[in-house]
Tab-separated table of C-alpha atoms in Angstrom:
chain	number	residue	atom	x	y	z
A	1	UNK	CA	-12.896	5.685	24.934
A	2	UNK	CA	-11.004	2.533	23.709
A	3	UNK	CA	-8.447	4.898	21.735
A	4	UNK	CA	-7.853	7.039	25.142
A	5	UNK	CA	-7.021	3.859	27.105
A	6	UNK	CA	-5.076	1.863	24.449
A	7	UNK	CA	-3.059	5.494	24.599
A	8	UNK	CA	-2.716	5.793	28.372
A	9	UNK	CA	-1.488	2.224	28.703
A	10	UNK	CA	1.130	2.341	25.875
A	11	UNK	CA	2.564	5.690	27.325
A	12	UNK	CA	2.673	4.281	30.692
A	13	UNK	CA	4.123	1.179	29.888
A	14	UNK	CA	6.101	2.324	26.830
A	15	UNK	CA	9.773	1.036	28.192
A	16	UNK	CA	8.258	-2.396	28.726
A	17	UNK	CA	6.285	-2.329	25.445
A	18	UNK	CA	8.718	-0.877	23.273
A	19	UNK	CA	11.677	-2.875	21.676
A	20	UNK	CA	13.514	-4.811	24.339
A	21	UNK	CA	17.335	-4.784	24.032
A	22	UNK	CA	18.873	-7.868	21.952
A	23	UNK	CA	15.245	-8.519	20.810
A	24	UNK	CA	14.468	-9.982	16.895
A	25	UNK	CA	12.876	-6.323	16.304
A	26	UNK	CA	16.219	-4.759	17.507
A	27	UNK	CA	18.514	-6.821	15.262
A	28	UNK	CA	16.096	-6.188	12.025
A	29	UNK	CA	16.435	-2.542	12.650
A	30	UNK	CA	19.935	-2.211	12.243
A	31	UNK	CA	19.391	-4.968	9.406
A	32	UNK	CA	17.059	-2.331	7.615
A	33	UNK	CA	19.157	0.518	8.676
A	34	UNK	CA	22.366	-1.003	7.128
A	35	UNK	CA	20.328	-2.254	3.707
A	36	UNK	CA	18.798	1.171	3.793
A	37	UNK	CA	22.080	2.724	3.708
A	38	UNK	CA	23.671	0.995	0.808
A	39	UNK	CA	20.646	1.946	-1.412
A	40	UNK	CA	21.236	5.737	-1.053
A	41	UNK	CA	22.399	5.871	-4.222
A	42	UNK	CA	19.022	4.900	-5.783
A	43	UNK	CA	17.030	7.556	-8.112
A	44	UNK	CA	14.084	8.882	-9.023
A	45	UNK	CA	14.633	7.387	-12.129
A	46	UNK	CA	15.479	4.236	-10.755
A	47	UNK	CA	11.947	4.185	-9.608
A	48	UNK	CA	10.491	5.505	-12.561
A	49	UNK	CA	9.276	8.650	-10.985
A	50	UNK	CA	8.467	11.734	-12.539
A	51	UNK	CA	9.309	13.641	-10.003
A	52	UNK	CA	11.411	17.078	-10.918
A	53	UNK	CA	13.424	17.988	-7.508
A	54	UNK	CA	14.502	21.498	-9.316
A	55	UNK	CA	11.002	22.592	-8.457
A	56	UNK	CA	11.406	24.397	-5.206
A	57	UNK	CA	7.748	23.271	-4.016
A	58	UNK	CA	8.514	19.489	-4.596
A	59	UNK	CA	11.911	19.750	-2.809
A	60	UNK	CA	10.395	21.156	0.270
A	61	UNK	CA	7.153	18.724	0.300
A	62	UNK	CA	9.863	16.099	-0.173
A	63	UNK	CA	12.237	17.197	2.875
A	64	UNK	CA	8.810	17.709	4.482
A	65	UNK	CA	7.984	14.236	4.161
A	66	UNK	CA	11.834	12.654	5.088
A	67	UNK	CA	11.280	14.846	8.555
A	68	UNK	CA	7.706	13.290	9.248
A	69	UNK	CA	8.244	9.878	8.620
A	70	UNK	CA	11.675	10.507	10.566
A	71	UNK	CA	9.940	11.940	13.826
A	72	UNK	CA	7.703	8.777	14.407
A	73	UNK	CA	10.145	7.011	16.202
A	74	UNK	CA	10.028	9.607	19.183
A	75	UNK	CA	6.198	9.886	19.322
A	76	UNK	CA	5.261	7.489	22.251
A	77	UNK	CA	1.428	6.215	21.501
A	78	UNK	CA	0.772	3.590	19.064
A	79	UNK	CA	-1.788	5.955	17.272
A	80	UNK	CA	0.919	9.204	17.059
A	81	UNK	CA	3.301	7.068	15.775
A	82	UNK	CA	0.612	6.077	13.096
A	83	UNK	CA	-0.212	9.852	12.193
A	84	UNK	CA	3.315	10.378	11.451
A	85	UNK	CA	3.220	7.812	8.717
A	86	UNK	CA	-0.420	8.988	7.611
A	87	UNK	CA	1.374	12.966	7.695
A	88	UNK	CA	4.309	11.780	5.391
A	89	UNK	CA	2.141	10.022	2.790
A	90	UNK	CA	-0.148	12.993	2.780
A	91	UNK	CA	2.447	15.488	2.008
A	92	UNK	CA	4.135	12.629	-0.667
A	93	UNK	CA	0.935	12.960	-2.214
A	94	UNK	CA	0.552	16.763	-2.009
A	95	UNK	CA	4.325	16.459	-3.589
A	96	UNK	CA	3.350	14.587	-6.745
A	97	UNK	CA	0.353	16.390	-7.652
A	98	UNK	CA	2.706	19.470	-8.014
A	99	UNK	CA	4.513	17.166	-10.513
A	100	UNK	CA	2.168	15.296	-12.043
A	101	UNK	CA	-0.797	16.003	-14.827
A	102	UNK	CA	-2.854	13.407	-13.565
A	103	UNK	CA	-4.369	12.564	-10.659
A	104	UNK	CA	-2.233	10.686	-8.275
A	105	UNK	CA	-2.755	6.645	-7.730
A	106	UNK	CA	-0.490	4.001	-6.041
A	107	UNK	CA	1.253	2.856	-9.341
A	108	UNK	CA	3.080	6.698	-8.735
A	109	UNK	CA	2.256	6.696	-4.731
A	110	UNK	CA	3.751	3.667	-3.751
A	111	UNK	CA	7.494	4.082	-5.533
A	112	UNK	CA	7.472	7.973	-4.389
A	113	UNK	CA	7.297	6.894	-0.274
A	114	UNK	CA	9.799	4.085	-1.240
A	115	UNK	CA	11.972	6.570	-2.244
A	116	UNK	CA	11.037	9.107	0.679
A	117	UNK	CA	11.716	5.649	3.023
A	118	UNK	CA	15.324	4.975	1.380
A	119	UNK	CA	16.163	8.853	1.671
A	120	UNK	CA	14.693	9.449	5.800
A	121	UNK	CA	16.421	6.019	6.476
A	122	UNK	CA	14.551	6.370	10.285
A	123	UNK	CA	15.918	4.538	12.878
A	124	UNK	CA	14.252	1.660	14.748
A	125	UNK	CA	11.598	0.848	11.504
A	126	UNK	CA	11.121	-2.102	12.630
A	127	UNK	CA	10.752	-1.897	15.793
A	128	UNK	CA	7.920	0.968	15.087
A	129	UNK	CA	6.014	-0.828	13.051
A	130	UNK	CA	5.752	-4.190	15.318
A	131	UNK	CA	5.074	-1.789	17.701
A	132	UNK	CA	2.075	-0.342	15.592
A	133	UNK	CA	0.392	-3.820	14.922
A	134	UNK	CA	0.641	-5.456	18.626
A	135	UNK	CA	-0.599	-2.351	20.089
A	136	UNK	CA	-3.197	-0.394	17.646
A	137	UNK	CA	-6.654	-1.432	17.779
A	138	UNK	CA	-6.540	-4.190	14.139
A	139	UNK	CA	-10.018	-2.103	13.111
A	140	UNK	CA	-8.068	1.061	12.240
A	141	UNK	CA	-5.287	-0.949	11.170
A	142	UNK	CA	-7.205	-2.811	8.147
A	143	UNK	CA	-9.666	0.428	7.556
A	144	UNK	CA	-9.278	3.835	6.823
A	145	UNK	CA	-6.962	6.469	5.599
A	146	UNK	CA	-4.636	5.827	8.107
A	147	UNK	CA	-4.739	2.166	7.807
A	148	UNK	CA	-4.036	2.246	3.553
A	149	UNK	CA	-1.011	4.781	4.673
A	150	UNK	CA	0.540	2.664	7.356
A	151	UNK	CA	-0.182	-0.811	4.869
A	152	UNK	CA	1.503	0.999	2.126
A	153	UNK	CA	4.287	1.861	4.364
A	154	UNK	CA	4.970	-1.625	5.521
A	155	UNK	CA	4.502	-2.634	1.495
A	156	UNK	CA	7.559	-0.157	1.103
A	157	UNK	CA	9.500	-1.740	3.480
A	158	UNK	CA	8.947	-5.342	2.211
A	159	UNK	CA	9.954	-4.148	-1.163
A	160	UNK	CA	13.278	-2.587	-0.039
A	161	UNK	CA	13.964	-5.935	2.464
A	162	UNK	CA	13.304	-7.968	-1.009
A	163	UNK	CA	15.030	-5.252	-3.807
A	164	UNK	CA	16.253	-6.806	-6.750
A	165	UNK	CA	18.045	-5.435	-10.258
A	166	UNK	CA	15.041	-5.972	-12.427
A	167	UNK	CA	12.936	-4.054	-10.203
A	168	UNK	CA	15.318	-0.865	-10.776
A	169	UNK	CA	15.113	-1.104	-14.489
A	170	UNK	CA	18.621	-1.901	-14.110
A	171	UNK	CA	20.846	-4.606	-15.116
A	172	UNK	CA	22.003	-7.423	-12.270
A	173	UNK	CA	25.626	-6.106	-13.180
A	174	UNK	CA	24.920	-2.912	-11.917
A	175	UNK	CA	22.729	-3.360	-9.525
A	176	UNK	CA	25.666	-5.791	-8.050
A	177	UNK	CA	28.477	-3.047	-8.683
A	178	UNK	CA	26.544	-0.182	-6.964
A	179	UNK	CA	25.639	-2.533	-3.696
A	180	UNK	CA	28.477	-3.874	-3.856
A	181	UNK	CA	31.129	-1.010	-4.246
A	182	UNK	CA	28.642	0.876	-1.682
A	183	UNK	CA	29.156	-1.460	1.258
A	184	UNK	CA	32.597	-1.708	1.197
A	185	UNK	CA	33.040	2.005	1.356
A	186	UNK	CA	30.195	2.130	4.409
A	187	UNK	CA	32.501	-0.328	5.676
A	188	UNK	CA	35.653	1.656	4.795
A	189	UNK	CA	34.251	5.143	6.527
A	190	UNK	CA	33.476	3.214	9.797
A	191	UNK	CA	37.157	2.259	9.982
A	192	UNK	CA	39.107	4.627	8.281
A	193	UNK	CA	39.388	7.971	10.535
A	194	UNK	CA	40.658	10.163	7.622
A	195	UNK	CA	37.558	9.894	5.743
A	196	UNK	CA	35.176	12.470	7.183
A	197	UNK	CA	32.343	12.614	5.701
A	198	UNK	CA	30.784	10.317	3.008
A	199	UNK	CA	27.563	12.262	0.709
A	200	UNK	CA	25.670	10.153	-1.929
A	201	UNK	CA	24.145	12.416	-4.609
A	202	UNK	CA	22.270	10.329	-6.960
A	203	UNK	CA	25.092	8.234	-8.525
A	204	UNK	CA	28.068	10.303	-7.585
A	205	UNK	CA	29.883	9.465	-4.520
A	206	UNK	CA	31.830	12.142	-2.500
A	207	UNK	CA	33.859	11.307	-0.091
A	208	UNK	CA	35.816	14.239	2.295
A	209	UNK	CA	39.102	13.354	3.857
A	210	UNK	CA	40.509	15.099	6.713
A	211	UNK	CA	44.403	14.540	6.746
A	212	UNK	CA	45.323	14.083	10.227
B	1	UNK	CA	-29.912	-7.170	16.456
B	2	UNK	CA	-29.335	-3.588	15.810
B	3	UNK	CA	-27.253	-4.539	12.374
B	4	UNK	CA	-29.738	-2.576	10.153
B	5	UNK	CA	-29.331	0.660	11.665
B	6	UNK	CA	-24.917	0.365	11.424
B	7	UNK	CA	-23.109	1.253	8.581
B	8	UNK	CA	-21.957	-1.709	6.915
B	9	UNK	CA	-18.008	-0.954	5.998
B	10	UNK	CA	-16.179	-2.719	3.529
B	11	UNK	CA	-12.265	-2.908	2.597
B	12	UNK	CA	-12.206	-2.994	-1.708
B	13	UNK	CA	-8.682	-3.408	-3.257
B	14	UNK	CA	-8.267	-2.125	-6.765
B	15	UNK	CA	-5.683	-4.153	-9.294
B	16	UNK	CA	-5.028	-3.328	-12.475
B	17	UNK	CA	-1.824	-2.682	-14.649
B	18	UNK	CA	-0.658	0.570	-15.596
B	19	UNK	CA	-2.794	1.700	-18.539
B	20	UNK	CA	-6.155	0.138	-17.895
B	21	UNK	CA	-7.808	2.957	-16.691
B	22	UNK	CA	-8.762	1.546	-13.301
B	23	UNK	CA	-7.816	4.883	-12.136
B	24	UNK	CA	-10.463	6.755	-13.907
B	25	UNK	CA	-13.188	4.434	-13.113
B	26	UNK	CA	-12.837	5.012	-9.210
B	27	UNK	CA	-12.279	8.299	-10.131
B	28	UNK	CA	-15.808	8.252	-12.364
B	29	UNK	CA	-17.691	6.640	-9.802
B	30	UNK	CA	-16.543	8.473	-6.852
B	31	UNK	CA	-16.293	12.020	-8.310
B	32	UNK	CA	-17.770	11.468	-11.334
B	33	UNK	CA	-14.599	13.230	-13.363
B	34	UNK	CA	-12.905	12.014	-16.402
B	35	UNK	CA	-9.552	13.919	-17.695
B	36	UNK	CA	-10.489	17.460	-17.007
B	37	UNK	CA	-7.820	19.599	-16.369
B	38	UNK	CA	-7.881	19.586	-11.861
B	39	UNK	CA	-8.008	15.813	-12.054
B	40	UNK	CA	-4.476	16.424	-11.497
B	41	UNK	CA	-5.557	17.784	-8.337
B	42	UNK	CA	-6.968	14.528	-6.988
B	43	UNK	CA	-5.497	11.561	-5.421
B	44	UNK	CA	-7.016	8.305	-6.128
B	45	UNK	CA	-4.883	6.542	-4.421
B	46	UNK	CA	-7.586	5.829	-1.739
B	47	UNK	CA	-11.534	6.922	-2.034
B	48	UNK	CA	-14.292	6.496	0.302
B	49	UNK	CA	-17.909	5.927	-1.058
B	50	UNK	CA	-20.813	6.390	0.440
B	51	UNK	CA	-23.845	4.479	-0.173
B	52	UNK	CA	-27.596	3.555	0.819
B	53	UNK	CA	-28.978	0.155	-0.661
B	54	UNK	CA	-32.635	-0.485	0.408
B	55	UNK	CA	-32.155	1.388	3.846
B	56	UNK	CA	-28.920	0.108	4.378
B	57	UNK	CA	-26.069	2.676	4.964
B	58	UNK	CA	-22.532	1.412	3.613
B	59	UNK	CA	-19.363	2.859	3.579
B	60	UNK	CA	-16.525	1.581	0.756
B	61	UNK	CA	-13.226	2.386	1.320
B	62	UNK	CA	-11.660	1.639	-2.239
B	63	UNK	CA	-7.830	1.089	-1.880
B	64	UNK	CA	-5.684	1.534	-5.155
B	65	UNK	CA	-2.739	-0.954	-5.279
B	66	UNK	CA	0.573	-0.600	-7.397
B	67	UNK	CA	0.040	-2.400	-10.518
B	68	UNK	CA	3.514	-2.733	-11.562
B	69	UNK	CA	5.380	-5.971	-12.127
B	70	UNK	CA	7.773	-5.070	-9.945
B	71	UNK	CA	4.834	-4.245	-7.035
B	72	UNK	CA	3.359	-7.743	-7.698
B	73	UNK	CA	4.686	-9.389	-4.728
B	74	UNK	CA	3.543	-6.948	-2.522
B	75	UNK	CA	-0.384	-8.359	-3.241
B	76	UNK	CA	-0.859	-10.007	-0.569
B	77	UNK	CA	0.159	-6.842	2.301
B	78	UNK	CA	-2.669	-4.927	0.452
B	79	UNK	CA	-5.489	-7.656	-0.024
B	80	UNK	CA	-5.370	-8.429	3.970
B	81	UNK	CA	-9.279	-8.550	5.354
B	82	UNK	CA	-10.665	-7.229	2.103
B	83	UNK	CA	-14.166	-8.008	1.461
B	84	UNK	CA	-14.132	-7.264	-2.302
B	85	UNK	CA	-11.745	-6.421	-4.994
B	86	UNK	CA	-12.259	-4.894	-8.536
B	87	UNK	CA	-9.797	-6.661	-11.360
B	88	UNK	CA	-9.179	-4.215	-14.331
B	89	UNK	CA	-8.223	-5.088	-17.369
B	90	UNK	CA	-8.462	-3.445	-21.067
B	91	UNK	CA	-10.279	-5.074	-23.447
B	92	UNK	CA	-7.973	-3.913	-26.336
B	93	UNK	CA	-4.830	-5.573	-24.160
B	94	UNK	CA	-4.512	-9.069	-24.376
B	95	UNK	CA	-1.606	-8.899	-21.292
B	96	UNK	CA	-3.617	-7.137	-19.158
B	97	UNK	CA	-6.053	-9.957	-19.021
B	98	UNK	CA	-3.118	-12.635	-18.037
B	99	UNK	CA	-2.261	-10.409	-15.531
B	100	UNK	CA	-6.304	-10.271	-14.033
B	101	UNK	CA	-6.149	-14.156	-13.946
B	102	UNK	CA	-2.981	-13.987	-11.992
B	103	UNK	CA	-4.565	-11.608	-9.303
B	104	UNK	CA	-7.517	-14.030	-9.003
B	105	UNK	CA	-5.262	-17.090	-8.459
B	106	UNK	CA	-3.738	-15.149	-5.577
B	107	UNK	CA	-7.176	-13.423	-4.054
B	108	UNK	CA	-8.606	-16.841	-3.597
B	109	UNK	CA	-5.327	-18.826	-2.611
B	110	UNK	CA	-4.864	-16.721	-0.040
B	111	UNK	CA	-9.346	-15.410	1.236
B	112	UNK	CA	-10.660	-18.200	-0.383
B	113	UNK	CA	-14.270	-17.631	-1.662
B	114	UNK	CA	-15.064	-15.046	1.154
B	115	UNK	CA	-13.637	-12.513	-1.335
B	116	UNK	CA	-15.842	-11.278	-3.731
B	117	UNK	CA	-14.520	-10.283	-6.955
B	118	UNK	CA	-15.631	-8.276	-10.017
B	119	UNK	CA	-13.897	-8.667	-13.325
B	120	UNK	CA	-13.923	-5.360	-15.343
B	121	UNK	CA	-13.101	-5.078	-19.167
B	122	UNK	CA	-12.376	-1.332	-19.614
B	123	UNK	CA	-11.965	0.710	-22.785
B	124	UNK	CA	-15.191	-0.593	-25.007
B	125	UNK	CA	-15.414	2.396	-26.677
B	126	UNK	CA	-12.233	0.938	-28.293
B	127	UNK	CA	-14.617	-1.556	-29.000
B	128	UNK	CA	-12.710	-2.104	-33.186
B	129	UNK	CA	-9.416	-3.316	-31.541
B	130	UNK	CA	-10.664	-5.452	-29.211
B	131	UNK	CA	-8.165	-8.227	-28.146
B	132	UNK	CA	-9.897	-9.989	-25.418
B	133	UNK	CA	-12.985	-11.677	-26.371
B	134	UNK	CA	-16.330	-11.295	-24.854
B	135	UNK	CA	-17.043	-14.443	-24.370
B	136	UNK	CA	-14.007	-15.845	-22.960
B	137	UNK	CA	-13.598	-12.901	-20.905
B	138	UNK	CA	-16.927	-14.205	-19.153
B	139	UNK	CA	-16.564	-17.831	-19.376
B	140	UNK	CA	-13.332	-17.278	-17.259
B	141	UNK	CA	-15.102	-15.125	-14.705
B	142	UNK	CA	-17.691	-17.791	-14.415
B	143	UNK	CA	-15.020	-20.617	-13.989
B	144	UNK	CA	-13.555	-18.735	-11.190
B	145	UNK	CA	-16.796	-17.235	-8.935
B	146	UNK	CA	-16.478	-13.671	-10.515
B	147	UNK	CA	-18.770	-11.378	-11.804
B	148	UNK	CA	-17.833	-9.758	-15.190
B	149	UNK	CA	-18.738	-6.372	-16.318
B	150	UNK	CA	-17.982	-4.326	-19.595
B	151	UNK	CA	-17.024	-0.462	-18.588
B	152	UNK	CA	-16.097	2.192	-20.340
B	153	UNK	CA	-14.835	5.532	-18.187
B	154	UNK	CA	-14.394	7.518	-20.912
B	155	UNK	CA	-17.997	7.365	-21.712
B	156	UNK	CA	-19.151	6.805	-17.771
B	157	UNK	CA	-21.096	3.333	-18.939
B	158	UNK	CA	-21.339	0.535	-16.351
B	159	UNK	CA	-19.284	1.760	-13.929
B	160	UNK	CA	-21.826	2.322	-11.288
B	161	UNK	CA	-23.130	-1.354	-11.769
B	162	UNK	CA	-19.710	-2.725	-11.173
B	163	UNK	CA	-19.664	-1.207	-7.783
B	164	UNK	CA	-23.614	-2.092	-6.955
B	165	UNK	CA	-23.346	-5.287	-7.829
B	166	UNK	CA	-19.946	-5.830	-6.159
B	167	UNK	CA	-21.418	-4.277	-2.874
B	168	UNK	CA	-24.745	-6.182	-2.626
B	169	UNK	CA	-22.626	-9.507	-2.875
B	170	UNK	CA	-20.683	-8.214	-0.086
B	171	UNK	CA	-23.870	-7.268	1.793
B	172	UNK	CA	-25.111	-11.054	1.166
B	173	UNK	CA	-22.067	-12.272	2.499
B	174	UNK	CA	-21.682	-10.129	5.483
B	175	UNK	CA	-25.332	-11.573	6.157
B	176	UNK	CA	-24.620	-14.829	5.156
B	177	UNK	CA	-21.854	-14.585	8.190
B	178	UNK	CA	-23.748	-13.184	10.641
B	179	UNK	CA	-26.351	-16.372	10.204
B	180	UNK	CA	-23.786	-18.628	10.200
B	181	UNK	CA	-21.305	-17.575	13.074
B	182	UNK	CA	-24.783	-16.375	15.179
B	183	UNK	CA	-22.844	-13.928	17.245
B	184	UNK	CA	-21.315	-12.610	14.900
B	185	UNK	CA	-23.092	-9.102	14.454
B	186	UNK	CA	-21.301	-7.991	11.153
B	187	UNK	CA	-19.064	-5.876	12.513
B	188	UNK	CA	-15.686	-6.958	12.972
B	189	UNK	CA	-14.903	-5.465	16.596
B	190	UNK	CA	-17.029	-8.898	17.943
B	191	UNK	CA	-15.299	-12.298	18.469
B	192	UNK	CA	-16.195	-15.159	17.349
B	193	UNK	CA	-15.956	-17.748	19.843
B	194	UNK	CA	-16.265	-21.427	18.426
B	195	UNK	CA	-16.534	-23.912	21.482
B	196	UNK	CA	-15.530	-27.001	19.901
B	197	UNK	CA	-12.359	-25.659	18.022
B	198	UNK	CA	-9.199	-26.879	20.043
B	199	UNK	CA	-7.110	-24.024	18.419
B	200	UNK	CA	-5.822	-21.642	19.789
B	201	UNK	CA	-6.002	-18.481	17.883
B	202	UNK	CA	-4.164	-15.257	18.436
B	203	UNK	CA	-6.785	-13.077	18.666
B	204	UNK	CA	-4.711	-9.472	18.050
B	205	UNK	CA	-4.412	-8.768	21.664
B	206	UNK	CA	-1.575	-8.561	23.919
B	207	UNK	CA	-1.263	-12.162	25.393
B	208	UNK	CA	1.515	-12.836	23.302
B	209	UNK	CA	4.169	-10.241	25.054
């Protein structure tokens, strides 16, 4: 009964609950977004992951999981917004026990949805999950499937908001030359009209220019 | 009070580095499996146990955590309103311990002593390279409120008294609440209200937009 009215009133109200204009949630999304966007260039490897994306099965689990965790920002109740998270760790987890030998724990769980996080890159993150907390009843928050999924998921996004060289088994150096290299060219492709389109693929950049 | 007749549910986090095997004892106790071949099959990531001890019914929801160095500042996001927590550590790894006593710091920095904790040594059938000794091992959990226990998952010995004994000092404690705060009927939908607290405390709903 709760659920059904805590669902009814955040539908209703949604414009007026949701992520007012200029608010702190608004400016940490694009915050996210933009940090987000200069880590595309992270790996599997980067992560330590085991993961082998030449397997057709783990590809599609793994674009399966980018769209789910990408649709939650246009589901409209607290609680579907909250099975779109629980969705996308399911089908992580469905993805690494193709890979793996062993059973799958969160020393393999939690890297994997970092990495599904950095690749989906879905707009207004923050925003979603402040959304989530004010709004879901705390009991399903702090218990459940649902609640380890969406507590993992905001343990993802602290880690990425905090990322550091030695947690890439990289060196600063690089870590410093890939950011660094990587935001001035985000910066370069929002002014420059000539360059098209800009791909990463693991450490390779390609850019396409358009001579106009 | 109709508290005997609920089912009692408790939030257990599970830390341990890497190789420890803290993995296979959740997986032991809650599916009783060790390395056969569609353990691959399972997650373990997070396990629900059921349980009935002397007529009362309990639910555990046992929550892995990342045990990586690189994870470790992400504790606190996972210990949040957790009523227990198992430390893992292998007995034949003297790092692993230092690790366990830096989790313990942090569980009762940041729930105090409302967190129960067990201290596990894993791997005794390694028992001939054994790195961490016995009795240190259980002076320390003494020193710091814990219970310590001596497991091996390999074998399946003392796992299931790990998570008994873990869960009846969470049942004491849930009771030991409920006495104390009156109102409080052990289940965490009620509110506490304290009369003579000027605080105001945010109290997860709405007010605040």
């Amino acid at each position: 009964m709760m659920d059904k009215i805590e669902k009814f009133l955040t539908v209703s109200l949604y414009k007026y609950l949701y992520n007012q204009k200029d608010s702190e949630d608004q400016i940490k999304n694009d915050l996210i977004k933009e940090r987000i966007e200069s880590f595309q260039w992270i790996t599997l490897r980067h992560l330590e992951l085991e993961v082998t994306l030449d397997n057709v099965e783990v590809a599609t689990l793994l674009s399966k999981a980018i769209q789910e965790i990408s649709r939650m920002h246009s589901s409209l109740a607290p609680e579907d917004k909250l099975s779109c998270n629980t969705k996308c760790c399911r089908t992580v987890i469905s993805m690494l026990q193709v890979c793996s030998a062993t059973s799958v724990n969160a020393d393999v769980f939690l890297p994997a949805l970092i990495y599904v996080l950095i690749k989906a890159n879905p707009i207004n993150l923050q925003s979603d999950i402040q959304y989530i907390m004010r709004f879901t009843n705390a009991l399903r928050l702090n218990s459940g499937e649902a609640g380890y999924y969406f507590t993992n998921l905001c343990c993802a996004v602290a880690f990425i908001d905090n990322l550091q060289a030695d947690q890439l088994s990289m060196t600063t150096e690089e870590f410093e030359r890939y950011f660094s290299v990587l935001l001035l060219l985000l910066h370069e492709v929002k002014n420059c009209p000539n360059i098209f389109y800009c791909l990463f693929y693991g450490s390779v950049i390609i850019l396409i220019v358009v001579d106009i | 009070m109709t508290s005997t007749s609920k089912t009692s549910k408790f939030k257990v986090v599970l830390l341990g580095e890497g190789c420890v095997g803290k993995t296979s004892i959740v997986l032991r106790y809650c599916e009783n499996k060790f390395n056969e071949k569609h353990l691959s099959t399972l997650q373990a990531s997070y396990l629900e146990k059921k349980l009935n001890i002397g007529g009362k019914r309990i639910n555990l929801a046992i929550w892995d955590t990342a045990g990586q160095e690189r994870f470790h500042a992400l504790g606190p996001i996972y210990y949040r309103e957790s009523h227990g927590a198992i430390l893992v550590y292998d007995i034949t790894d003297e790092d692993s311990f230092m690790k366990v006593k830096k989790w313990v710091k942090e569980l009762r920095k940041m729930l105090g002593n409302e967190i129960c904790l067990c201290i596990v040594g894993n791997k005794i059938d390694l028992e001939k390279d054994r790195t961490v000794h016995v009795t240190r091992a259980e002076d320390y959990a003494q020193s710091v409120g814990a219970v310590h226990f001596h497991t091996s998952a390999k074998m399946n010995k003392g796992i299931e008294e790990v998570f008994l004994n873990l869960t009846k000092r969470m049942l004491a404690a849930q009771d030991d609440n409920t006495n104390t705060a009156g109102k409080q009927g052990g289940s965490r939908k009620s509110v506490v209200i304290i009369d003579d607290e000027p605080l105001q405390q945010s109290s997860g709903c709405c007010g605040s937009s």
